Amino acid sequence: MKFCNSLLSMVYLTSLYVFTCETKIFHPKHCQRAQLEKNTEDLYNKTVSFKRLFPKDNITDIQLLTKQLKEDFMAQKNCNLRNNLLSFYINTFLENTLVKEKAKKFKIIDKLMVIQDLLLHCKKSHCDQKETESKSFRELKKKTCQIHGKRVLWKAISEMDILVEWIQEYIEEML
C-alpha cells in the first residue's frame, strides 16, 4: 500500500511539473506555421526592448550576420544551419553571464528555443542530411573570436533583430 501511495505521489508530482513548467513545451511533430509566426513576432518585439538594455554597438567594420549567411539560412535544405545558428546565438551570446539574466527576464532564450523546435518540424523532408558547416557559418564563428571581450556580446545583440527578421522572412517565403 505504501508503495502504491508513493508511486501515485510521484506520478502526480511529475505530471504537475510537466503541465506547469513554462519552458517545457511539447509540440506536435508537424509544422505549426501560425505558432511559428506568433512566436517570431513576439520575439521581435521583445528583442527591440532587450537591445536597449545594452551598450550601442560601435563596431562598424564587422558584420556577424552577412548576406552570404542569410542566403545559406534561407536555403530550404539548410535545416541544420538554421538550427546550429540559433543554438550558437543562444549558447554563445544569450547564455553568457553578462546577458543571461536580462535574456531570461524578456524570455528571449525560451522564445528562440520554441522557434528552433517549431522550425525543425517544418519542411523536414527537404533538409540536407549532411552535417557539414557552411563556410558562412564558420566565418561567423571566426569573427566572434576576433572581437574581444564584451564587445562581441554587444555586437551580437545589436544584430539580433536581423536574425529574427531572417526567421520571419524564411517563414513567409519558404513555408
PDB file of C-alpha atoms in Angstrom:
ATOM      1  CA  MET A   1       0.000   0.000   0.000  1.00  0.00           C
ATOM      2  CA  LYS A   2       2.855   2.376   0.868  1.00  0.00           C
ATOM      3  CA  PHE A   3       4.416   1.590  -2.488  1.00  0.00           C
ATOM      4  CA  CYS A   4       1.196   2.500  -4.356  1.00  0.00           C
ATOM      5  CA  ASN A   5       0.867   5.776  -2.469  1.00  0.00           C
ATOM      6  CA  SER A   6       4.482   6.629  -3.220  1.00  0.00           C
ATOM      7  CA  LEU A   7       4.014   5.757  -6.864  1.00  0.00           C
ATOM      8  CA  LEU A   8       0.853   7.857  -7.116  1.00  0.00           C
ATOM      9  CA  SER A   9       2.632  10.775  -5.458  1.00  0.00           C
ATOM     10  CA  MET A  10       5.491  10.531  -7.930  1.00  0.00           C
ATOM     11  CA  VAL A  11       3.108  10.380 -10.885  1.00  0.00           C
ATOM     12  CA  TYR A  12       1.185  13.372  -9.549  1.00  0.00           C
ATOM     13  CA  LEU A  13       4.326  15.450  -8.981  1.00  0.00           C
ATOM     14  CA  THR A  14       5.733  14.534 -12.370  1.00  0.00           C
ATOM     15  CA  SER A  15       2.521  15.438 -14.172  1.00  0.00           C
ATOM     16  CA  LEU A  16       2.271  18.656 -12.165  1.00  0.00           C
ATOM     17  CA  TYR A  17       5.780  19.583 -13.247  1.00  0.00           C
ATOM     18  CA  VAL A  18       5.165  18.725 -16.898  1.00  0.00           C
ATOM     19  CA  PHE A  19       1.926  20.667 -17.129  1.00  0.00           C
ATOM     20  CA  THR A  20       3.068  23.739 -15.207  1.00  0.00           C
ATOM     21  CA  CYS A  21       6.653  24.168 -16.342  1.00  0.00           C
ATOM     22  CA  GLU A  22       6.668  27.185 -18.627  1.00  0.00           C
ATOM     23  CA  THR A  23       9.805  26.404 -20.609  1.00  0.00           C
ATOM     24  CA  LYS A  24       8.968  22.821 -21.464  1.00  0.00           C
ATOM     25  CA  ILE A  25       6.551  22.999 -24.345  1.00  0.00           C
ATOM     26  CA  PHE A  26       5.661  19.857 -26.224  1.00  0.00           C
ATOM     27  CA  HIS A  27       4.914  20.391 -29.871  1.00  0.00           C
ATOM     28  CA  PRO A  28       3.285  18.011 -32.280  1.00  0.00           C
ATOM     29  CA  LYS A  29       5.621  16.606 -34.896  1.00  0.00           C
ATOM     30  CA  HIS A  30       4.150  18.698 -37.719  1.00  0.00           C
ATOM     31  CA  CYS A  31       4.667  22.264 -38.873  1.00  0.00           C
ATOM     32  CA  GLN A  32       2.669  24.865 -36.982  1.00  0.00           C
ATOM     33  CA  ARG A  33       3.036  27.978 -39.094  1.00  0.00           C
ATOM     34  CA  ALA A  34       0.617  30.099 -37.036  1.00  0.00           C
ATOM     35  CA  GLN A  35       2.503  29.294 -33.810  1.00  0.00           C
ATOM     36  CA  LEU A  36       5.796  29.997 -35.537  1.00  0.00           C
ATOM     37  CA  GLU A  37       4.590  33.376 -36.819  1.00  0.00           C
ATOM     38  CA  LYS A  38       3.158  34.348 -33.421  1.00  0.00           C
ATOM     39  CA  ASN A  39       6.312  33.366 -31.519  1.00  0.00           C
ATOM     40  CA  THR A  40       8.576  35.081 -34.034  1.00  0.00           C
ATOM     41  CA  GLU A  41       6.618  38.333 -33.922  1.00  0.00           C
ATOM     42  CA  ASP A  42       6.626  38.221 -30.133  1.00  0.00           C
ATOM     43  CA  LEU A  43      10.375  37.568 -30.145  1.00  0.00           C
ATOM     44  CA  TYR A  44      10.945  40.520 -32.475  1.00  0.00           C
ATOM     45  CA  ASN A  45       9.019  42.862 -30.155  1.00  0.00           C
ATOM     46  CA  LYS A  46      10.938  41.580 -27.127  1.00  0.00           C
ATOM     47  CA  THR A  47      14.242  41.899 -28.995  1.00  0.00           C
ATOM     48  CA  VAL A  48      13.676  45.594 -29.675  1.00  0.00           C
ATOM     49  CA  SER A  49      13.271  46.275 -25.939  1.00  0.00           C
ATOM     50  CA  PHE A  50      16.031  43.821 -24.987  1.00  0.00           C
ATOM     51  CA  LYS A  51      18.580  45.575 -27.215  1.00  0.00           C
ATOM     52  CA  ARG A  52      18.019  48.877 -25.406  1.00  0.00           C
ATOM     53  CA  LEU A  53      19.477  47.391 -22.211  1.00  0.00           C
ATOM     54  CA  PHE A  54      22.959  47.069 -23.701  1.00  0.00           C
ATOM     55  CA  PRO A  55      25.642  49.478 -24.927  1.00  0.00           C
ATOM     56  CA  LYS A  56      25.420  50.584 -28.532  1.00  0.00           C
ATOM     57  CA  ASP A  57      27.481  48.542 -30.961  1.00  0.00           C
ATOM     58  CA  ASN A  58      30.301  50.726 -32.267  1.00  0.00           C
ATOM     59  CA  ILE A  59      31.976  48.098 -34.452  1.00  0.00           C
ATOM     60  CA  THR A  60      31.012  49.187 -37.941  1.00  0.00           C
ATOM     61  CA  ASP A  61      33.644  47.350 -39.973  1.00  0.00           C
ATOM     62  CA  ILE A  62      32.485  43.844 -38.972  1.00  0.00           C
ATOM     63  CA  GLN A  63      29.089  42.338 -39.622  1.00  0.00           C
ATOM     64  CA  LEU A  64      28.312  38.995 -37.974  1.00  0.00           C
ATOM     65  CA  LEU A  65      25.138  38.232 -39.918  1.00  0.00           C
ATOM     66  CA  THR A  66      26.322  38.585 -43.504  1.00  0.00           C
ATOM     67  CA  LYS A  67      24.459  38.407 -46.813  1.00  0.00           C
ATOM     68  CA  GLN A  68      26.013  35.014 -47.548  1.00  0.00           C
ATOM     69  CA  LEU A  69      24.964  33.651 -44.168  1.00  0.00           C
ATOM     70  CA  LYS A  70      21.445  34.900 -44.856  1.00  0.00           C
ATOM     71  CA  GLU A  71      21.403  33.143 -48.243  1.00  0.00           C
ATOM     72  CA  ASP A  72      22.527  29.930 -46.568  1.00  0.00           C
ATOM     73  CA  PHE A  73      19.972  30.407 -43.777  1.00  0.00           C
ATOM     74  CA  MET A  74      17.158  30.922 -46.283  1.00  0.00           C
ATOM     75  CA  ALA A  75      18.056  27.877 -48.397  1.00  0.00           C
ATOM     76  CA  GLN A  76      15.348  25.308 -47.825  1.00  0.00           C
ATOM     77  CA  LYS A  77      17.767  22.397 -47.473  1.00  0.00           C
ATOM     78  CA  ASN A  78      19.808  24.039 -44.685  1.00  0.00           C
ATOM     79  CA  CYS A  79      17.775  22.960 -41.644  1.00  0.00           C
ATOM     80  CA  ASN A  80      20.966  22.133 -39.781  1.00  0.00           C
ATOM     81  CA  LEU A  81      22.381  25.607 -40.397  1.00  0.00           C
ATOM     82  CA  ARG A  82      19.230  27.264 -39.058  1.00  0.00           C
ATOM     83  CA  ASN A  83      19.277  25.003 -36.018  1.00  0.00           C
ATOM     84  CA  ASN A  84      23.020  25.489 -35.438  1.00  0.00           C
ATOM     85  CA  LEU A  85      22.819  29.267 -35.843  1.00  0.00           C
ATOM     86  CA  LEU A  86      20.026  29.566 -33.287  1.00  0.00           C
ATOM     87  CA  SER A  87      21.892  27.252 -30.887  1.00  0.00           C
ATOM     88  CA  PHE A  88      25.083  29.254 -31.413  1.00  0.00           C
ATOM     89  CA  TYR A  89      23.285  32.510 -30.602  1.00  0.00           C
ATOM     90  CA  ILE A  90      21.696  31.025 -27.506  1.00  0.00           C
ATOM     91  CA  ASN A  91      24.800  29.263 -26.168  1.00  0.00           C
ATOM     92  CA  THR A  92      27.442  31.818 -27.114  1.00  0.00           C
ATOM     93  CA  PHE A  93      25.713  35.131 -26.518  1.00  0.00           C
ATOM     94  CA  LEU A  94      22.433  34.810 -24.627  1.00  0.00           C
ATOM     95  CA  GLU A  95      23.643  32.254 -22.068  1.00  0.00           C
ATOM     96  CA  ASN A  96      26.666  34.432 -21.275  1.00  0.00           C
ATOM     97  CA  THR A  97      26.654  35.563 -17.641  1.00  0.00           C
ATOM     98  CA  LEU A  98      26.619  39.249 -18.649  1.00  0.00           C
ATOM     99  CA  VAL A  99      23.447  38.759 -20.696  1.00  0.00           C
ATOM    100  CA  LYS A 100      21.616  35.734 -19.313  1.00  0.00           C
ATOM    101  CA  GLU A 101      19.508  37.367 -16.572  1.00  0.00           C
ATOM    102  CA  LYS A 102      18.203  40.057 -18.909  1.00  0.00           C
ATOM    103  CA  ALA A 103      17.561  37.483 -21.626  1.00  0.00           C
ATOM    104  CA  LYS A 104      15.591  35.393 -19.133  1.00  0.00           C
ATOM    105  CA  LYS A 105      13.604  38.425 -17.993  1.00  0.00           C
ATOM    106  CA  PHE A 106      12.468  39.035 -21.577  1.00  0.00           C
ATOM    107  CA  LYS A 107      12.145  35.279 -22.216  1.00  0.00           C
ATOM    108  CA  ILE A 108      14.377  35.654 -25.275  1.00  0.00           C
ATOM    109  CA  ILE A 109      16.071  32.280 -24.783  1.00  0.00           C
ATOM    110  CA  ASP A 110      12.771  30.468 -24.260  1.00  0.00           C
ATOM    111  CA  LYS A 111      11.239  32.066 -27.358  1.00  0.00           C
ATOM    112  CA  LEU A 112      14.261  31.228 -29.507  1.00  0.00           C
ATOM    113  CA  MET A 113      14.196  27.624 -28.315  1.00  0.00           C
ATOM    114  CA  VAL A 114      10.486  27.295 -29.097  1.00  0.00           C
ATOM    115  CA  ILE A 115      11.044  28.787 -32.560  1.00  0.00           C
ATOM    116  CA  GLN A 116      14.006  26.478 -33.085  1.00  0.00           C
ATOM    117  CA  ASP A 117      11.852  23.483 -32.174  1.00  0.00           C
ATOM    118  CA  LEU A 118       8.974  24.609 -34.389  1.00  0.00           C
ATOM    119  CA  LEU A 119      11.320  25.198 -37.334  1.00  0.00           C
ATOM    120  CA  LEU A 120      12.644  21.658 -37.029  1.00  0.00           C
ATOM    121  CA  HIS A 121       9.165  20.320 -37.813  1.00  0.00           C
ATOM    122  CA  CYS A 122       8.680  22.436 -40.933  1.00  0.00           C
ATOM    123  CA  LYS A 123       9.926  21.222 -44.316  1.00  0.00           C
ATOM    124  CA  LYS A 124      11.917  18.450 -42.628  1.00  0.00           C
ATOM    125  CA  SER A 125      11.700  16.206 -45.686  1.00  0.00           C
ATOM    126  CA  HIS A 126      13.590  18.782 -47.761  1.00  0.00           C
ATOM    127  CA  CYS A 127      16.521  19.054 -45.361  1.00  0.00           C
ATOM    128  CA  ASP A 128      20.019  18.130 -46.373  1.00  0.00           C
ATOM    129  CA  GLN A 129      21.076  15.222 -44.181  1.00  0.00           C
ATOM    130  CA  LYS A 130      24.765  16.209 -44.231  1.00  0.00           C
ATOM    131  CA  GLU A 131      26.061  17.719 -41.011  1.00  0.00           C
ATOM    132  CA  THR A 132      28.696  19.902 -42.680  1.00  0.00           C
ATOM    133  CA  GLU A 133      29.035  23.519 -41.572  1.00  0.00           C
ATOM    134  CA  SER A 134      28.661  26.142 -44.257  1.00  0.00           C
ATOM    135  CA  LYS A 135      31.559  28.456 -44.987  1.00  0.00           C
ATOM    136  CA  SER A 136      29.459  31.432 -43.913  1.00  0.00           C
ATOM    137  CA  PHE A 137      28.741  29.851 -40.514  1.00  0.00           C
ATOM    138  CA  ARG A 138      32.450  29.100 -39.981  1.00  0.00           C
ATOM    139  CA  GLU A 139      33.185  32.744 -40.840  1.00  0.00           C
ATOM    140  CA  LEU A 140      30.650  33.889 -38.240  1.00  0.00           C
ATOM    141  CA  LYS A 141      32.395  31.804 -35.587  1.00  0.00           C
ATOM    142  CA  LYS A 142      35.771  33.162 -36.671  1.00  0.00           C
ATOM    143  CA  LYS A 143      34.526  36.765 -36.473  1.00  0.00           C
ATOM    144  CA  THR A 144      33.226  36.234 -32.944  1.00  0.00           C
ATOM    145  CA  CYS A 145      36.746  35.219 -31.918  1.00  0.00           C
ATOM    146  CA  GLN A 146      38.200  38.378 -33.492  1.00  0.00           C
ATOM    147  CA  ILE A 147      36.055  40.704 -31.381  1.00  0.00           C
ATOM    148  CA  HIS A 148      37.350  40.732 -27.829  1.00  0.00           C
ATOM    149  CA  GLY A 149      35.571  40.899 -24.511  1.00  0.00           C
ATOM    150  CA  LYS A 150      32.095  42.267 -24.023  1.00  0.00           C
ATOM    151  CA  ARG A 151      32.106  43.929 -27.422  1.00  0.00           C
ATOM    152  CA  VAL A 152      31.259  40.645 -29.176  1.00  0.00           C
ATOM    153  CA  LEU A 153      28.169  40.349 -26.985  1.00  0.00           C
ATOM    154  CA  TRP A 154      27.042  43.896 -27.778  1.00  0.00           C
ATOM    155  CA  LYS A 155      27.664  43.236 -31.470  1.00  0.00           C
ATOM    156  CA  ALA A 156      25.635  40.017 -31.466  1.00  0.00           C
ATOM    157  CA  ILE A 157      22.792  41.586 -29.500  1.00  0.00           C
ATOM    158  CA  SER A 158      22.748  44.607 -31.802  1.00  0.00           C
ATOM    159  CA  GLU A 159      22.235  42.242 -34.758  1.00  0.00           C
ATOM    160  CA  MET A 160      19.620  40.068 -33.062  1.00  0.00           C
ATOM    161  CA  ASP A 161      16.737  41.852 -34.744  1.00  0.00           C
ATOM    162  CA  ILE A 162      18.335  40.945 -38.081  1.00  0.00           C
ATOM    163  CA  LEU A 163      18.319  37.275 -37.100  1.00  0.00           C
ATOM    164  CA  VAL A 164      14.651  37.462 -36.116  1.00  0.00           C
ATOM    165  CA  GLU A 165      13.847  39.232 -39.403  1.00  0.00           C
ATOM    166  CA  TRP A 166      15.542  36.350 -41.238  1.00  0.00           C
ATOM    167  CA  ILE A 167      13.322  33.890 -39.398  1.00  0.00           C
ATOM    168  CA  GLN A 168      10.237  35.943 -40.292  1.00  0.00           C
ATOM    169  CA  GLU A 169      11.314  36.119 -43.926  1.00  0.00           C
ATOM    170  CA  TYR A 170      12.026  32.393 -44.013  1.00  0.00           C
ATOM    171  CA  ILE A 171       8.549  31.661 -42.663  1.00  0.00           C
ATOM    172  CA  GLU A 172       6.930  33.946 -45.256  1.00  0.00           C
ATOM    173  CA  GLU A 173       8.928  32.674 -48.224  1.00  0.00           C
ATOM    174  CA  MET A 174       9.519  29.021 -47.519  1.00  0.00           C
ATOM    175  CA  LEU A 175       6.616  27.712 -45.524  1.00  0.00           C
TER     176      LEU A 175
END
